[in-house]
XYZ file of C-alpha atoms in Angstrom:
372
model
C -14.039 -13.917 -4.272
C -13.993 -10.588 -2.212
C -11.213 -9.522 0.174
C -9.817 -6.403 1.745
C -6.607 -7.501 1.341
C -3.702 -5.778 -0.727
C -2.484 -7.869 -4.051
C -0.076 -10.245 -3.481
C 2.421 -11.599 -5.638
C 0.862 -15.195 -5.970
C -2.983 -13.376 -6.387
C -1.657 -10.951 -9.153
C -0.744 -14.311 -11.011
C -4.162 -15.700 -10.821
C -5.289 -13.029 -12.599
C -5.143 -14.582 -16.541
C -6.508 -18.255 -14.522
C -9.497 -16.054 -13.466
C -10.215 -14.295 -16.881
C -10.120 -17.376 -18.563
C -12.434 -18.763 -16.054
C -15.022 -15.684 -16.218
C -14.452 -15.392 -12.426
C -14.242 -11.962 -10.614
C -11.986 -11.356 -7.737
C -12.545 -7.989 -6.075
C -9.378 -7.033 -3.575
C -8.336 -4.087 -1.807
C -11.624 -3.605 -0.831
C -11.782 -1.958 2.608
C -11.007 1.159 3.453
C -6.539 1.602 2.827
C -6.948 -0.134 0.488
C -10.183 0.180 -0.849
C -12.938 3.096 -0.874
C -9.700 5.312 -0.598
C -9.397 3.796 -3.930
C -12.945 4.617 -5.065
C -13.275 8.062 -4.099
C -10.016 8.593 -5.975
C -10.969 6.886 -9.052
C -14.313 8.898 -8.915
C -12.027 12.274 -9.164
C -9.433 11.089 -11.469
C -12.292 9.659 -14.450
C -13.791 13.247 -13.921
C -10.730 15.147 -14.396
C -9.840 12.943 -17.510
C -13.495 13.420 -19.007
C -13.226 17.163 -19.489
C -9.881 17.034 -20.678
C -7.729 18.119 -17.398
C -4.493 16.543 -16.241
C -4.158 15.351 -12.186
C -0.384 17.093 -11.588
C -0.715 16.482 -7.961
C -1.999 12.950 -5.628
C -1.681 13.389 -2.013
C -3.729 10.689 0.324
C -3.808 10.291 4.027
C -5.814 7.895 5.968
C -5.343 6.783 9.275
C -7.717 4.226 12.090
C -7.295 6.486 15.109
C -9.062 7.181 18.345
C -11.200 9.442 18.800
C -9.882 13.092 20.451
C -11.600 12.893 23.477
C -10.198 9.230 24.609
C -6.324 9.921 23.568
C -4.979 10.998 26.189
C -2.042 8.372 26.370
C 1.772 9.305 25.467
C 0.689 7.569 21.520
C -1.941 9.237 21.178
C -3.634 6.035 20.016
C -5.543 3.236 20.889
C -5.858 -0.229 18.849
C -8.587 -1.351 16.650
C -6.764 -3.908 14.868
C -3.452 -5.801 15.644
C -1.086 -4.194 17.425
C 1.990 -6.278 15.311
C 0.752 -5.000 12.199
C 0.286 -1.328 13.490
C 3.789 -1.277 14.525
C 5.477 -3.245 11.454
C 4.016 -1.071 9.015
C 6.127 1.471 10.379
C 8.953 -0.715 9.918
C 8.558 -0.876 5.796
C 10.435 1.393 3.409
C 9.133 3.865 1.268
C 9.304 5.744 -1.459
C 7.298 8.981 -2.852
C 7.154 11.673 -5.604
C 6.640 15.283 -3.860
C 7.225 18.651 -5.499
C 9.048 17.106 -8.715
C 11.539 15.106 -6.627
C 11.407 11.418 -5.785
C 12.106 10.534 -1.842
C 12.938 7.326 -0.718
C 13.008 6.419 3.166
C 14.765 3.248 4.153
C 13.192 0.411 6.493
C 13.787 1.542 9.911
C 13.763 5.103 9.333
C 10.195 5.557 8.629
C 9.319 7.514 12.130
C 12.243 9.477 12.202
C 11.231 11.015 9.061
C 7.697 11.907 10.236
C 5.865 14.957 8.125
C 5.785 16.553 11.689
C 2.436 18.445 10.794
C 0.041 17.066 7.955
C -2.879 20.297 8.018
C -5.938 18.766 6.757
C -8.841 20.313 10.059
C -7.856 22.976 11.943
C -9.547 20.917 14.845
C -6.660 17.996 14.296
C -3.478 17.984 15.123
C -2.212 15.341 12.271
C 1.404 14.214 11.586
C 2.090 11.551 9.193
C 4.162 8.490 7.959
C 5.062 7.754 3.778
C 2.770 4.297 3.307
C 4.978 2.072 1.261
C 5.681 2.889 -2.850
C 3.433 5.283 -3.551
C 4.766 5.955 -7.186
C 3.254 2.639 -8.429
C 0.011 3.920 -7.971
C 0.228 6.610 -10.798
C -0.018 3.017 -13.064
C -2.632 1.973 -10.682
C -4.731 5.113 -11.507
C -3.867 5.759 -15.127
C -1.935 8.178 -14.257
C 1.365 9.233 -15.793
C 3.826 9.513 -13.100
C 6.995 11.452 -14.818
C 3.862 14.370 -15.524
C 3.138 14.887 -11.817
C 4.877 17.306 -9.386
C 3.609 14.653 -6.184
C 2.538 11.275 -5.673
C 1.998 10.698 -2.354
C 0.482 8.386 0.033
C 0.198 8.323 3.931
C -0.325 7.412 6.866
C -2.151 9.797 9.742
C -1.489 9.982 13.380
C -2.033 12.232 16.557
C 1.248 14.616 16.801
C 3.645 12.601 19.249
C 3.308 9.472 18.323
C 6.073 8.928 16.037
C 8.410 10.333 18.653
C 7.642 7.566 21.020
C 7.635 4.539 18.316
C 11.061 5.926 16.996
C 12.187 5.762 20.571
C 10.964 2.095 20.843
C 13.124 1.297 17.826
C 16.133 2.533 19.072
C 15.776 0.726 21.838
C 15.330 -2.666 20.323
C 11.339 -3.103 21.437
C 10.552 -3.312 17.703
C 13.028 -5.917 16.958
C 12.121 -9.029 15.187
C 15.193 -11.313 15.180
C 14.266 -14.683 17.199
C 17.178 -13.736 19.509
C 14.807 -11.630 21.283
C 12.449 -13.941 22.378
C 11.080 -13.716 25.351
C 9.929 -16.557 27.650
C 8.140 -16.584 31.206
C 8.868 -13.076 31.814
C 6.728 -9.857 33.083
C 6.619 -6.577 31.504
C 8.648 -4.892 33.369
C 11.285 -8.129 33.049
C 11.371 -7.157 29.468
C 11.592 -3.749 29.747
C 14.906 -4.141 31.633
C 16.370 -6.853 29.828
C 15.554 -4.794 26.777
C 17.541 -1.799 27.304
C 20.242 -3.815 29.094
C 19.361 -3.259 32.821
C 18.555 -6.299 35.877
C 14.816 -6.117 37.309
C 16.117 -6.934 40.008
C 16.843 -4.246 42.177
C 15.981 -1.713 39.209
C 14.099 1.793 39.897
C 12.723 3.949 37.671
C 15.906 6.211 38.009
C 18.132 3.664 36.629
C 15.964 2.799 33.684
C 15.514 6.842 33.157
C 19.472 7.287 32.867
C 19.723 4.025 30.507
C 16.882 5.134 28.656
C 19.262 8.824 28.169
C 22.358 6.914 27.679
C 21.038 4.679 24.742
C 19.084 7.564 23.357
C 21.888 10.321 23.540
C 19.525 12.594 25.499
C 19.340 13.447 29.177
C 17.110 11.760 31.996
C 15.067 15.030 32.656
C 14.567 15.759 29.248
C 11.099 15.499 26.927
C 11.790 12.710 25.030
C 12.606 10.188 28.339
C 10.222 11.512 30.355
C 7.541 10.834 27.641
C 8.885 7.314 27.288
C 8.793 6.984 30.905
C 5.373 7.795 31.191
C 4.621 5.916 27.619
C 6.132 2.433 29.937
C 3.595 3.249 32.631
C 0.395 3.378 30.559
C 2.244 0.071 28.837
C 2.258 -1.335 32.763
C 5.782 -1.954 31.732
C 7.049 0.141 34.870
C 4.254 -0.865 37.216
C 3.624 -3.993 39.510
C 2.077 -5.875 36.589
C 3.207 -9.890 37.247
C 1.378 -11.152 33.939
C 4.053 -13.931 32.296
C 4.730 -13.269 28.634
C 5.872 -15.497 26.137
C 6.698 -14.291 22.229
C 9.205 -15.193 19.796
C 10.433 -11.431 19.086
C 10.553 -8.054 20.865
C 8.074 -6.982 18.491
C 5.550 -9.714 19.507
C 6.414 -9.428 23.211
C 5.170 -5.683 23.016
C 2.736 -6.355 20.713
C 0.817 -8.402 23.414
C 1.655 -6.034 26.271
C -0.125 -3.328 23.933
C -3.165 -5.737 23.332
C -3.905 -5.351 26.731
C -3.007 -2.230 27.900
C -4.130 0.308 24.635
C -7.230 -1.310 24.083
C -10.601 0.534 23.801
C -12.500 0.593 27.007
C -16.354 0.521 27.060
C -17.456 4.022 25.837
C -14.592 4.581 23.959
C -14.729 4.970 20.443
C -12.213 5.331 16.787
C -12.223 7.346 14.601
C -11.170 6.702 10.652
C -9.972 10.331 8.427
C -9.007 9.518 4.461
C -8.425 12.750 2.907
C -7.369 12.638 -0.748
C -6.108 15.946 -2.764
C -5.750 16.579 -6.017
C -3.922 19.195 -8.237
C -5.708 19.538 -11.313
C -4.723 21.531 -14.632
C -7.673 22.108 -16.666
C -7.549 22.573 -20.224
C -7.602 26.054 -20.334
C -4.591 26.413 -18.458
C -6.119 27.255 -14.745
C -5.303 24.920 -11.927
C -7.636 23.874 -9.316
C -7.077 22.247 -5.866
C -10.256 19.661 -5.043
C -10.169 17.203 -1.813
C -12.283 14.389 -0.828
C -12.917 13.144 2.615
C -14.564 11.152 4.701
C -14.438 11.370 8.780
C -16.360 8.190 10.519
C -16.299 7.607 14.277
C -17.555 4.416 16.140
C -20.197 4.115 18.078
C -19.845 3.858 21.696
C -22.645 2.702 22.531
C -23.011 -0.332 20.503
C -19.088 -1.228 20.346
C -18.954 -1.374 16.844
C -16.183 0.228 15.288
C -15.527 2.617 12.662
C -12.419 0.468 10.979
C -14.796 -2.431 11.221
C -17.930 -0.264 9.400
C -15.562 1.095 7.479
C -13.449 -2.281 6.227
C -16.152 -4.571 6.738
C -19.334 -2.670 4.821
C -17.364 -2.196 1.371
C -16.408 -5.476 0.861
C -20.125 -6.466 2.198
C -21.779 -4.316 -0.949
C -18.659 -5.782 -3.455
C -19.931 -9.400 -2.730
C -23.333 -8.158 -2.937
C -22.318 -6.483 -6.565
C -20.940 -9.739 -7.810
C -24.179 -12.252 -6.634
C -26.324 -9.358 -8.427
C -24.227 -9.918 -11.361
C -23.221 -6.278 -11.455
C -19.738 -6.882 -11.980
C -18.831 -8.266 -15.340
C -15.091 -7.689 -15.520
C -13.523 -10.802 -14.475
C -9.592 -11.225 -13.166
C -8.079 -9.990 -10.364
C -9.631 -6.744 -9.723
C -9.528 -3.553 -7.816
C -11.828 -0.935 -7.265
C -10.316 1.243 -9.610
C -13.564 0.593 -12.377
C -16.310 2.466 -12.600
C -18.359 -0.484 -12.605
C -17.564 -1.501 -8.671
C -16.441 2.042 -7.485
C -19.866 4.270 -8.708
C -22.539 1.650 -7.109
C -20.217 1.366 -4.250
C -19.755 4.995 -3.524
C -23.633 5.317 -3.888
C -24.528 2.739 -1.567
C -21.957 3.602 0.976
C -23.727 6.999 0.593
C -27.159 5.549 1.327
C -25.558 3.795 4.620
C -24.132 7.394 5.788
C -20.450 7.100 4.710
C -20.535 9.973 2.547
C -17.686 11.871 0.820
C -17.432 15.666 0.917
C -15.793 17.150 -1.755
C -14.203 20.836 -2.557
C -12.700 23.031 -4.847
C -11.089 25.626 -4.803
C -8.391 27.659 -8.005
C -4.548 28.042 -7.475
C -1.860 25.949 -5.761
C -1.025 28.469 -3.522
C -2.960 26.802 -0.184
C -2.754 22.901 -1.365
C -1.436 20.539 1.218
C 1.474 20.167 -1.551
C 2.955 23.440 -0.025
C 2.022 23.033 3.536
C 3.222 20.020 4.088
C 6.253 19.786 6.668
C 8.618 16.671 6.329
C 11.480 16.162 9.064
């Protein structure tokens, strides 16, 4: 069995069922999780090899759009569902980061944005915390209370966790069944919402309840952008479409489906970045990164989350009918036995990994890295 999915609970007990069995199943298999895995795996076995000791883990991924079509108030088009774009943010999480271990409670995620994450000069990242990132240490073989950071992430375009913490606040991310919504247009749930009639409503009113709930002022940055955010949404406009959903969260979700999708020529973009702080055995310390930057293709329509989700667990199901894979449970690709033919063959299909080094700590993401 091959999936892309993360481990769950009830597949993580399988996993003695499947040894006994000599069956292999291969998860996490896409691209977060998945060949982020691989290309980390591929650094970490080297490191260990020639004696050296990863201090340092910090990983950032993110399914974007590409530059040239972002030009909405998110900064983002979607790929994949918009309800599990926008609950992810929702999740706590926790992280190791220059000796100290943060936690950041459900809820809070986008108001404690790393407000710049540097990785191009060309991209203007922040980022989110993605879930517990201290159990990977274990994951990697790596021993956690010897690291200065442990870090995992999530990129976007610089603004967009201004507008989704905004959205919270406002209740459009709430999933209690009281906010269902039944019959009603966009712009019917954008007033009801934030406590306003439609009828009779103007923009002005919902600017000055948009201030009021937000503790900011009707001119100001923050509601204009969510004014404007509401009009790409066609949340503010003459849209008449009826929505039904059982939360807030799943009314928006579908408003979003529609209204932030990719148009034809239009293309994402996918960034995984992985850095490492390495002590060597002779003392020195060295800084190495691996990346990967894929973009869709416009032409076509195929996408790069698709290419780059759907083509890893292709060549893992292709490992295990050529017998390649002879560890059996439940499995990542965290062995060298699925991660080195996959890397290679991913290479061969043009998803290739570029890799640096460089000595000292002194200009490692560890240090530039600015959290709110």
């Amino acid at each position: 069995m091959v999936t892309a999915s993360y481990i769950s609970d009830n597949m993580a007990r399988l996993d003695e069922r499947a040894k006994d069995a000599s069956v292999s199943i291969i998860n996490e298999i896409g691209l977060d999780p998945g060949i982020d895995h691989c290309s980390a795996m591929k650094i970490i076995d080297e490191a260990k090899a020639r004696g050296a000791k990863v201090k340092s883990f910090i990983s950032w991924c993110g399914g974007l759009v590409a530059p040239e079509d972002s030009s909405n108030q998110l900064g983002y088009k979607f790929s994949w569902s918009p309800r599990g774009v926008m609950t992810a943010g929702l999740n706590p999480a926790k992280f190791k980061i220059n000796q100290q271990v943060r936690e950041v409670p459900s809820g809070a995620l986008f108001a404690n944005k790393f407000g710049n994450v540097p990785l191009y000069p060309g991209f203007a990242f922040e980022g989110l915390a993605n879930r517990d990132s201290l159990q990977y240490a274990d994951i990697y073989g790596l021993k956690l209370d010897d690291m200065d950071t442990m870090f995992r992430g999530t990129l976007r375009f610089q603004g967009y966790s201004e507008i989704l913490d905004g959205l919270l606040k406002l209740g459009f991310l709430d999933l209690d069944p009281s906010t269902a919504v039944k019959q009603r247009t966009p712009f019917q749930f954008l007033a009801s919402t934030i406590g306003l009639k439609a009828e009779g409503c103007d923009r002005s009113q919902v600017a000055e309840m948009l201030a009021d709930k937000l503790n900011a002022t009707a001119s100001g940055p923050l509601v204009t952008r969510l004014l404007s955010a509401f009009e790409e949404f066609g949340m503010l406009g003459p849209n008449q479409a009826r929505i039904s959903a059982p939360t807030a969260l799943d009314t928006l979700s579908q408003i979003l489906q529609s209204s932030l999708k990719f148009k034809p020529g239009e293309r994402d973009m996918v960034c995984l970045f992985h850095e490492f702080g390495i002590e060597e055995p002779d003392g020195s310390y060295n800084v190495q990164t691996s990346s990967l930057v894929a973009y869709g293709d416009a032409e076509s329509g195929e996408t790069a989350m698709a290419r780059t989700v759907g083509v890893p667990a292709a060549i893992a199901t292709r490992l295990l009918l050529e017998g390649k894979v002879q560890t059996h449970g439940v499995l990542r690709p965290t062995i060298p036995e699925i991660y080195q033919p996959l890397l290679e063959r991913l290479g061969h299909m043009g998803m290739h990994f570029m890799e640096t080094s460089k000595s000292g700590a002194h200009n490692s993401l560890q240090q530039k890295m600015a959290w709110n």
